[in-house]
Amino acid sequence: MKKVFLSLALVAALTVVSCKQAEEKTEETTVEATEATEVAEDAAVVADSAATEATEAAATATDAAATATDAAATATDAAKK
């Protein structure tokens, strides 16, 4: 009977110790997840800024191409005359 109580006490002690470690890991995981979220948000802002700059550069390139096309058309007309 003594062995049964000692075994139960040992199992109870291991259960309590195990629960404390799980709580610490949960807190660490929460902190890591929060940091990862902040990094992802910062990366999204940078990507959005880069996309805006790329869109503006594409618009500028499109305008330049239109100007070049108009100049080529004018040169072609002048060469024909």
Coordinates of N, CA, C and O in Angstrom, one line a residue:
M1 N 0.8 -1.2 0.0 CA 0.0 0.0 0.0 C 0.9 1.3 0.0 O 0.5 2.3 -0.7
K2 N 2.0 1.2 0.7 CA 2.9 2.3 0.8 C 3.4 2.6 -0.6 O 3.6 3.8 -1.0
K3 N 3.8 1.6 -1.4 CA 4.3 1.8 -2.7 C 3.3 2.4 -3.7 O 3.6 3.2 -4.5
V4 N 2.0 2.1 -3.5 CA 1.0 2.7 -4.3 C 0.9 4.2 -4.0 O 0.8 5.0 -5.0
F5 N 0.9 4.6 -2.8 CA 0.8 6.0 -2.4 C 2.1 6.8 -2.9 O 2.0 7.9 -3.4
L6 N 3.2 6.1 -2.8 CA 4.4 6.8 -3.3 C 4.4 6.9 -4.8 O 4.9 7.9 -5.3
S7 N 3.9 5.9 -5.5 CA 3.8 6.0 -6.9 C 2.8 7.1 -7.3 O 3.1 7.8 -8.3
L8 N 1.7 7.2 -6.7 CA 0.7 8.2 -7.0 C 1.3 9.6 -6.7 O 1.1 10.6 -7.4
A9 N 2.1 9.7 -5.6 CA 2.7 11.0 -5.3 C 3.8 11.4 -6.3 O 3.9 12.5 -6.7
L10 N 4.5 10.4 -6.8 CA 5.5 10.6 -7.9 C 4.8 11.1 -9.2 O 5.2 12.0 -9.8
V11 N 3.7 10.4 -9.5 CA 3.0 10.8 -10.7 C 2.4 12.2 -10.6 O 2.5 13.0 -11.5
A12 N 1.9 12.5 -9.4 CA 1.3 13.9 -9.2 C 2.4 14.9 -9.3 O 2.2 16.0 -9.9
A13 N 3.6 14.7 -8.7 CA 4.7 15.6 -8.8 C 5.2 15.8 -10.2 O 5.4 16.9 -10.7
L14 N 5.2 14.7 -11.0 CA 5.6 14.9 -12.4 C 4.6 15.7 -13.2 O 4.9 16.4 -14.1
T15 N 3.3 15.5 -12.9 CA 2.3 16.2 -13.6 C 2.4 17.7 -13.3 O 2.3 18.5 -14.2
V16 N 2.6 18.1 -12.1 CA 2.8 19.5 -11.7 C 4.0 20.1 -12.4 O 3.9 21.2 -12.9
V17 N 5.1 19.4 -12.4 CA 6.3 19.9 -13.0 C 6.1 20.0 -14.5 O 6.5 21.0 -15.1
S18 N 5.4 19.1 -15.1 CA 5.2 19.1 -16.5 C 4.3 20.3 -16.9 O 4.5 21.0 -17.9
C19 N 3.3 20.7 -16.1 CA 2.4 21.8 -16.4 C 3.2 23.1 -16.3 O 2.9 24.0 -17.1
K20 N 4.1 23.3 -15.4 CA 4.8 24.5 -15.3 C 5.7 24.7 -16.6 O 5.8 25.8 -17.1
Q21 N 6.3 23.7 -17.1 CA 7.1 23.8 -18.3 C 6.2 24.2 -19.5 O 6.6 24.9 -20.4
A22 N 5.1 23.6 -19.6 CA 4.2 23.9 -20.7 C 3.8 25.4 -20.7 O 3.7 26.0 -21.7
E23 N 3.5 25.9 -19.5 CA 3.1 27.3 -19.4 C 4.3 28.2 -19.9 O 4.0 29.2 -20.6
E24 N 5.5 27.9 -19.5 CA 6.6 28.7 -20.0 C 6.8 28.7 -21.5 O 7.0 29.7 -22.1
K25 N 6.6 27.5 -22.0 CA 6.8 27.4 -23.5 C 5.7 28.1 -24.2 O 5.9 28.7 -25.2
T26 N 4.5 28.2 -23.6 CA 3.4 28.9 -24.2 C 3.7 30.4 -24.2 O 3.4 31.1 -25.2
E27 N 4.2 30.9 -23.1 CA 4.5 32.3 -23.1 C 5.6 32.7 -24.1 O 5.6 33.7 -24.7
E28 N 6.7 31.8 -24.2 CA 7.7 32.0 -25.1 C 7.2 32.0 -26.6 O 7.6 32.8 -27.4
T29 N 6.3 31.1 -26.8 CA 5.7 31.0 -28.2 C 4.9 32.2 -28.5 O 5.0 32.7 -29.6
T30 N 4.2 32.7 -27.5 CA 3.4 33.9 -27.7 C 4.3 35.1 -28.1 O 4.0 35.9 -29.0
V31 N 5.4 35.2 -27.3 CA 6.3 36.4 -27.6 C 6.9 36.2 -29.0 O 7.0 37.2 -29.7
E32 N 7.3 35.0 -29.3 CA 7.9 34.8 -30.7 C 6.9 35.1 -31.8 O 7.2 35.7 -32.8
A33 N 5.6 34.7 -31.5 CA 4.6 34.9 -32.5 C 4.3 36.4 -32.7 O 4.1 36.9 -33.8
T34 N 4.3 37.1 -31.6 CA 4.1 38.6 -31.6 C 5.3 39.3 -32.4 O 5.0 40.1 -33.2
E35 N 6.5 38.8 -32.1 CA 7.6 39.4 -32.8 C 7.6 39.1 -34.3 O 7.9 39.9 -35.2
A36 N 7.2 37.9 -34.6 CA 7.0 37.5 -36.1 C 6.0 38.3 -36.8 O 6.1 38.7 -37.9
T37 N 4.9 38.6 -36.1 CA 3.8 39.4 -36.6 C 4.3 40.8 -36.9 O 4.0 41.4 -38.0
E38 N 5.1 41.4 -36.0 CA 5.6 42.7 -36.2 C 6.6 42.8 -37.4 O 6.5 43.7 -38.2
V39 N 7.4 41.8 -37.5 CA 8.3 41.7 -38.6 C 7.6 41.6 -39.9 O 7.9 42.3 -40.9
A40 N 6.5 40.8 -39.9 CA 5.7 40.6 -41.1 C 5.0 41.9 -41.5 O 4.9 42.3 -42.7
E41 N 4.5 42.7 -40.5 CA 3.9 44.0 -40.8 C 4.9 44.9 -41.4 O 4.6 45.7 -42.3
D42 N 6.1 45.0 -40.8 CA 7.1 45.9 -41.4 C 7.5 45.5 -42.8 O 7.6 46.4 -43.6
A43 N 7.6 44.2 -43.0 CA 7.9 43.7 -44.4 C 6.8 44.1 -45.4 O 7.0 44.5 -46.5
A44 N 5.5 44.0 -44.9 CA 4.4 44.4 -45.8 C 4.4 45.9 -46.1 O 4.2 46.3 -47.3
V45 N 4.8 46.7 -45.2 CA 4.9 48.2 -45.5 C 6.0 48.4 -46.5 O 5.9 49.2 -47.4
V46 N 7.2 47.8 -46.3 CA 8.3 47.9 -47.3 C 7.9 47.4 -48.7 O 8.1 48.1 -49.7
A47 N 7.2 46.3 -48.7 CA 6.8 45.7 -50.0 C 5.7 46.7 -50.7 O 5.8 46.9 -51.9
D48 N 4.9 47.3 -49.9 CA 3.9 48.2 -50.4 C 4.6 49.4 -51.0 O 4.2 49.9 -52.1
S49 N 5.6 49.9 -50.3 CA 6.3 51.1 -50.8 C 7.1 50.8 -52.1 O 7.1 51.6 -53.0
A50 N 7.7 49.6 -52.1 CA 8.4 49.2 -53.3 C 7.4 49.0 -54.5 O 7.7 49.4 -55.6
A51 N 6.2 48.5 -54.2 CA 5.2 48.3 -55.3 C 4.8 49.7 -55.8 O 4.6 49.9 -57.0
T52 N 4.6 50.6 -54.9 CA 4.2 52.0 -55.3 C 5.3 52.6 -56.2 O 5.0 53.2 -57.2
E53 N 6.5 52.5 -55.8 CA 7.6 53.0 -56.6 C 7.7 52.3 -57.9 O 8.0 53.0 -59.0
A54 N 7.5 51.0 -58.0 CA 7.6 50.3 -59.2 C 6.4 50.7 -60.1 O 6.6 50.9 -61.4
T55 N 5.3 51.0 -59.6 CA 4.1 51.4 -60.4 C 4.4 52.8 -61.0 O 4.1 53.0 -62.2
E56 N 5.0 53.7 -60.2 CA 5.3 55.0 -60.7 C 6.4 54.9 -61.8 O 6.3 55.6 -62.8
A57 N 7.4 54.1 -61.6 CA 8.4 53.9 -62.6 C 7.8 53.3 -63.9 O 8.2 53.7 -65.0
A58 N 6.9 52.4 -63.8 CA 6.2 51.8 -64.9 C 5.4 52.9 -65.7 O 5.4 53.0 -66.9
A59 N 4.8 53.8 -64.9 CA 4.0 54.9 -65.6 C 4.9 55.8 -66.3 O 4.6 56.2 -67.4
T60 N 6.1 56.1 -65.7 CA 7.0 57.0 -66.3 C 7.6 56.3 -67.6 O 7.7 57.0 -68.6
A61 N 7.9 55.1 -67.5 CA 8.4 54.4 -68.7 C 7.3 54.3 -69.8 O 7.6 54.5 -71.0
T62 N 6.1 54.1 -69.4 CA 5.0 54.1 -70.4 C 4.9 55.5 -71.1 O 4.7 55.6 -72.3
D63 N 5.0 56.6 -70.3 CA 4.9 57.9 -70.9 C 6.1 58.2 -71.8 O 5.9 58.7 -72.9
A64 N 7.3 57.7 -71.4 CA 8.5 57.9 -72.3 C 8.3 57.1 -73.6 O 8.7 57.6 -74.7
A65 N 7.7 55.9 -73.5 CA 7.5 55.1 -74.7 C 6.5 55.8 -75.6 O 6.7 55.8 -76.9
A66 N 5.5 56.4 -75.1 CA 4.5 57.1 -75.9 C 5.1 58.3 -76.6 O 4.9 58.6 -77.8
T67 N 6.0 59.0 -75.8 CA 6.7 60.2 -76.4 C 7.6 59.7 -77.5 O 7.7 60.3 -78.6
A68 N 8.3 58.6 -77.3 CA 9.2 58.1 -78.4 C 8.4 57.6 -79.6 O 8.9 57.9 -80.7
T69 N 7.3 57.0 -79.4 CA 6.4 56.6 -80.5 C 5.9 57.8 -81.3 O 6.0 57.8 -82.5
D70 N 5.5 58.9 -80.6 CA 5.1 60.1 -81.3 C 6.2 60.7 -82.0 O 6.1 61.2 -83.2
A71 N 7.4 60.7 -81.5 CA 8.6 61.3 -82.2 C 8.9 60.5 -83.4 O 9.3 61.0 -84.4
A72 N 8.8 59.2 -83.3 CA 9.1 58.3 -84.4 C 8.1 58.5 -85.5 O 8.5 58.6 -86.7
A73 N 6.9 58.7 -85.2 CA 5.8 59.0 -86.2 C 6.1 60.3 -86.9 O 5.9 60.4 -88.1
T74 N 6.5 61.3 -86.1 CA 6.7 62.6 -86.7 C 8.0 62.5 -87.6 O 7.9 63.1 -88.7
A75 N 9.0 61.8 -87.2 CA 10.2 61.6 -88.0 C 9.8 60.9 -89.3 O 10.3 61.2 -90.4
T76 N 9.0 59.9 -89.2 CA 8.6 59.1 -90.4 C 7.8 60.0 -91.4 O 8.0 60.0 -92.6
D77 N 6.9 60.8 -90.8 CA 6.1 61.8 -91.7 C 7.0 62.8 -92.4 O 6.9 63.1 -93.5
A78 N 8.0 63.3 -91.6 CA 9.0 64.2 -92.2 C 9.8 63.6 -93.3 O 10.1 64.2 -94.3
A79 N 10.2 62.3 -93.1 CA 11.0 61.7 -94.1 C 10.2 61.4 -95.4 O 10.8 61.4 -96.5
K80 N 8.9 61.2 -95.2 CA 8.1 60.9 -96.4 C 7.9 62.2 -97.3 O 7.7 62.1 -98.5
K81 N 8.0 63.3 -96.7 CA 7.7 64.6 -97.4 C 9.0 65.0 -98.1 O 9.7 65.1 -98.8

